[in-house]
Every structure is written in C-alpha cells, then in structure tokens.
Protein backbone atom coordinates (compact mmCIF):
# COMPACT_ATOMS: atom_id res chain seq x y z
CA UNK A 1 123.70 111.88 131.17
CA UNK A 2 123.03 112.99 127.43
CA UNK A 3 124.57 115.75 126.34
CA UNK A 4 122.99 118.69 125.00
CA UNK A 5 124.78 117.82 121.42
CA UNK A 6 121.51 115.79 120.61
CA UNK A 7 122.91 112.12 121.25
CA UNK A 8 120.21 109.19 120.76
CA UNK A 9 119.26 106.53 122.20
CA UNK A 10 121.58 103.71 120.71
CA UNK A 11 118.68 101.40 121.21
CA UNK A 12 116.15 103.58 119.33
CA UNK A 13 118.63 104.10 116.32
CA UNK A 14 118.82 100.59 115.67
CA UNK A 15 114.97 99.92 115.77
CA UNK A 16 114.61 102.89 113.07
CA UNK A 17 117.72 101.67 111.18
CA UNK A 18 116.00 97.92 111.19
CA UNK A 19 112.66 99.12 109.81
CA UNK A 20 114.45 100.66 106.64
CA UNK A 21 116.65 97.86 106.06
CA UNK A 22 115.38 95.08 103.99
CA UNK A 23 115.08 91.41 105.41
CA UNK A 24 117.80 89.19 105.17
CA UNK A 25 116.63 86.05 102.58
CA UNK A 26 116.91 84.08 105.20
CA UNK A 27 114.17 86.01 107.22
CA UNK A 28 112.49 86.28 103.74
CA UNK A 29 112.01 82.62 103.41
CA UNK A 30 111.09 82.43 106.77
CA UNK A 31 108.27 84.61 106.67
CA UNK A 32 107.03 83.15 103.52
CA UNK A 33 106.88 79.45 105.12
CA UNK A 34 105.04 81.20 108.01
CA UNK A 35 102.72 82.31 105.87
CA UNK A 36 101.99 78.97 103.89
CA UNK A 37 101.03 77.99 107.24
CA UNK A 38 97.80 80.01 108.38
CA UNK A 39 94.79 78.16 108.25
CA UNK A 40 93.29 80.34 105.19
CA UNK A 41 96.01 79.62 103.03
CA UNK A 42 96.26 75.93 103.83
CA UNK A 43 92.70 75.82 103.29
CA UNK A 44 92.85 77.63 100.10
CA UNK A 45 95.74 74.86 99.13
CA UNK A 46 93.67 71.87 100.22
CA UNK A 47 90.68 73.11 98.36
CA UNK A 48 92.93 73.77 94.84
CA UNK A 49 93.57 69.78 94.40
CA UNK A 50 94.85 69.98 91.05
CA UNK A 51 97.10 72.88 91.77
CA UNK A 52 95.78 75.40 88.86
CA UNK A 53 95.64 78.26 90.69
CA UNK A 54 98.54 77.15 93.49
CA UNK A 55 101.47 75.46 91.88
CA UNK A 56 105.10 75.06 92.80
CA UNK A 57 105.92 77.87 90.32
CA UNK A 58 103.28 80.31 90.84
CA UNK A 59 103.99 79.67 94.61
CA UNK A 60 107.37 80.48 93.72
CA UNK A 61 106.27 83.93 91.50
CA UNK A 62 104.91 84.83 94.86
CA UNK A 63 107.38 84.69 97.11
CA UNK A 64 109.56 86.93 94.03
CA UNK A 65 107.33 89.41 93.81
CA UNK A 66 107.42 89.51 97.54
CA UNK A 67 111.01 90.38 97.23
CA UNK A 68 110.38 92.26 94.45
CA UNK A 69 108.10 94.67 96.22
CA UNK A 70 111.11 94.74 98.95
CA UNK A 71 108.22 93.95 101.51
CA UNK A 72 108.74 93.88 104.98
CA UNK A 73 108.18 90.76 107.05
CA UNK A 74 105.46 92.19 108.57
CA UNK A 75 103.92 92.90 105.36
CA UNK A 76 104.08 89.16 104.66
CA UNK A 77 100.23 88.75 104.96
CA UNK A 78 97.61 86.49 103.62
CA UNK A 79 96.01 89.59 101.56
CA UNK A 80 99.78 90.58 100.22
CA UNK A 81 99.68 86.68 100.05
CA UNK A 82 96.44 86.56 97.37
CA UNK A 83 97.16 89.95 96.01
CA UNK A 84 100.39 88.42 94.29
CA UNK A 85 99.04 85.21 93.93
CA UNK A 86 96.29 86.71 91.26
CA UNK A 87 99.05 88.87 89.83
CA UNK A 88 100.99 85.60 89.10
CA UNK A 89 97.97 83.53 87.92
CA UNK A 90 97.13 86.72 85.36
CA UNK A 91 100.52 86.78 84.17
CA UNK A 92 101.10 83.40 83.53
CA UNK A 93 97.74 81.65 83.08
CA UNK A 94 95.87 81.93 79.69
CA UNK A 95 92.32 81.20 81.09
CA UNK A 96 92.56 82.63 84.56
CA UNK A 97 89.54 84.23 86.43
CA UNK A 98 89.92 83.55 90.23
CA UNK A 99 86.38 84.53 91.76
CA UNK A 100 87.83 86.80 94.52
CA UNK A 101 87.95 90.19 92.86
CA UNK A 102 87.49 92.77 96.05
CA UNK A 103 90.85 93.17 96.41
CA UNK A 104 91.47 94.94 92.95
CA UNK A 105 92.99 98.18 94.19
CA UNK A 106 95.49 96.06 96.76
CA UNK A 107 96.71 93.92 93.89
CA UNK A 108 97.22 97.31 91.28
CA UNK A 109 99.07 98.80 94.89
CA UNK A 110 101.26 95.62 94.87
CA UNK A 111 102.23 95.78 90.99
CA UNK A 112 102.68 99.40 91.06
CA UNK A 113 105.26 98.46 94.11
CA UNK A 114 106.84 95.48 91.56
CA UNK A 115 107.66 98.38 89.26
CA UNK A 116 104.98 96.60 86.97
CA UNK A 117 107.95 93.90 86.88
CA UNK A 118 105.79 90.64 87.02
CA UNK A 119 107.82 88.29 84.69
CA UNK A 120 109.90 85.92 86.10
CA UNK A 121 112.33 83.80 84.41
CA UNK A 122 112.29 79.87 84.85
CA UNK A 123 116.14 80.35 85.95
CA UNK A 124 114.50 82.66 88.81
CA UNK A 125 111.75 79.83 89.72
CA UNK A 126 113.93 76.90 89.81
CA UNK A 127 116.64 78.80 91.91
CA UNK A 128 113.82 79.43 94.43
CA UNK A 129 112.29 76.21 94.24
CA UNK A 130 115.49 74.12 94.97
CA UNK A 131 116.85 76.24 97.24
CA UNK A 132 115.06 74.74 100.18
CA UNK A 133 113.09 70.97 101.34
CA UNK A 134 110.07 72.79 101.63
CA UNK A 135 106.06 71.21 100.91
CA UNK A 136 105.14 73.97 98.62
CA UNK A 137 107.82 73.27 96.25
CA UNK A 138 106.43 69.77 95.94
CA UNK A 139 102.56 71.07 94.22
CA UNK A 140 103.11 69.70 90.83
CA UNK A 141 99.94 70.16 88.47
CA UNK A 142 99.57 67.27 86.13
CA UNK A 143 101.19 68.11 82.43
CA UNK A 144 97.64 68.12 80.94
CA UNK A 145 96.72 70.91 82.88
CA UNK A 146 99.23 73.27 83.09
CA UNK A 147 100.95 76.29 81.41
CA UNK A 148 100.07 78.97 79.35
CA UNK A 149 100.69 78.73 75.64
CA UNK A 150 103.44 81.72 74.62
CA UNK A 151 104.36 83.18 71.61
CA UNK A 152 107.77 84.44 71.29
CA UNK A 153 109.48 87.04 68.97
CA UNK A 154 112.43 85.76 66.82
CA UNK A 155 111.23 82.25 66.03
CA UNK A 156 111.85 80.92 70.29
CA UNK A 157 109.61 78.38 71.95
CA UNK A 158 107.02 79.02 70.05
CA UNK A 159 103.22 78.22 71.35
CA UNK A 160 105.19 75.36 73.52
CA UNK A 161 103.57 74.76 77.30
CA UNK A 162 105.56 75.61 80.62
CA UNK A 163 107.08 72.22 81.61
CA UNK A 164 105.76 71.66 85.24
C-alpha cells in the first residue's frame, strides 16, 4: 500500500526520467541507420546517383546536427531527416537549391534547436564516418563534383575544394 507521503510508481519514474535523458550514441546510431532505411529516403538516395545532394559527409552533418539538436529517437524522422539534410547542403554547398522548399519553417525550427551551430569540422565527419561499417559512409561523389570553394581568414586553405 502507498503511503500517504506521496510515493510513485517506480515504474512511472523511470519512463519520465527516460524521456528527459538523452540517447545513448549507441541508440543514436541506431536510429539514424533505421532511418537510412525507409523507403523515401532510400528512394531519395537511389535517385541522387552522383551523390550531390547525399554524400558520405553531408550524411554525416546530418546525423551531427541530429545530436546537436539533442533529438530524441523518436524524433529521428524522415522530415527531421530532410530538414537537416538542406541545412547541411546550404552550409556547405556553393550552388545548392534543392526543389523541396515547404518545409522552411521545420528546417529554421531545427537550426534554431542547433543553436544556429551548423559547422562541422572534418575531424567531426571523419570520426563519424569511421566509426562504423555502415553503406552510407561508402557515397563518395566523384572529385569533379564536389565541395564548396572556401575562403579563409589568415592566409588558410584558401579557395581549395573539400577532399571527398
């Protein structure tokens, strides 16, 4: 019997306590393979055949900002899915303009939940990238077609393309 002291249901506590927590990486990664699997986002995949909008690294930028935006797994949809996809693309592509543009006020709702924090550092994309035997992280676009040209302050890299 439960005493008047206002004692909970152990059971109850741990499903609220597990909906504030954040996902283990592990359960992260998980998700985010899940999702590479629904039909619309293979689809998508198989139609982008030279991997400009879908690379290895922009795949990658996804699944960061998903962390990023401490997401749950249950958040780990197809729309969060192209919402940070586009965010990617327009932060690291010079002549992006993907077609699908009625999701505006999702994707500002996802970068407002990024902090505005969309850059992400190669050291970042390769630690993601090799962390796992995984299809995704096998979508290499062909040199000729990839990267952004950069600028950087202080004499860096200057104007040089994004390896791929």
């Amino acid at each position: 019997m439960a005493s008047r002291s206002g004692a909970k249901n152990p059971a109850k506590k741990r499903k609220l306590a597990n909906d504030t927590q954040s996902p283990s990486l592990g359960e992260q990664k998980a998700a985010f393979y899940k999702l590479l699997e629904e039909s619309s986002i293979r689809r998508f995949l198989k139609k982008d055949t030279n991997m400009l909008m879908s690379d290895k690294y922009l795949l990658a930028m996804t699944f960061i900002y998903f962390k990023r935006a401490k997401l749950r797994v249950t958040e780990y949809t197809s729309r969060n899915f192209y919402c940070a996809l586009f965010l990617a693309n327009q932060m690291e592509e010079d002549e992006f303009d993907m077609p699908i543009t009625n999701f505006q006020d999702k994707k500002d709702a996802l970068w407002k939940r990024l902090e505005y924090r969309t850059f992400v550092s190669m050291a970042e994309l390769v630690e993601v990238i090799t962390a796992d035997k995984h299809w995704a992280w096998e979508r290499h676009r062909k040199f000729c077609q990839g990267g952004a040209k950069r600028s950087y302050p202080g004499g860096g890299p200057a104007n040089k393309r994004r390896k791929i």
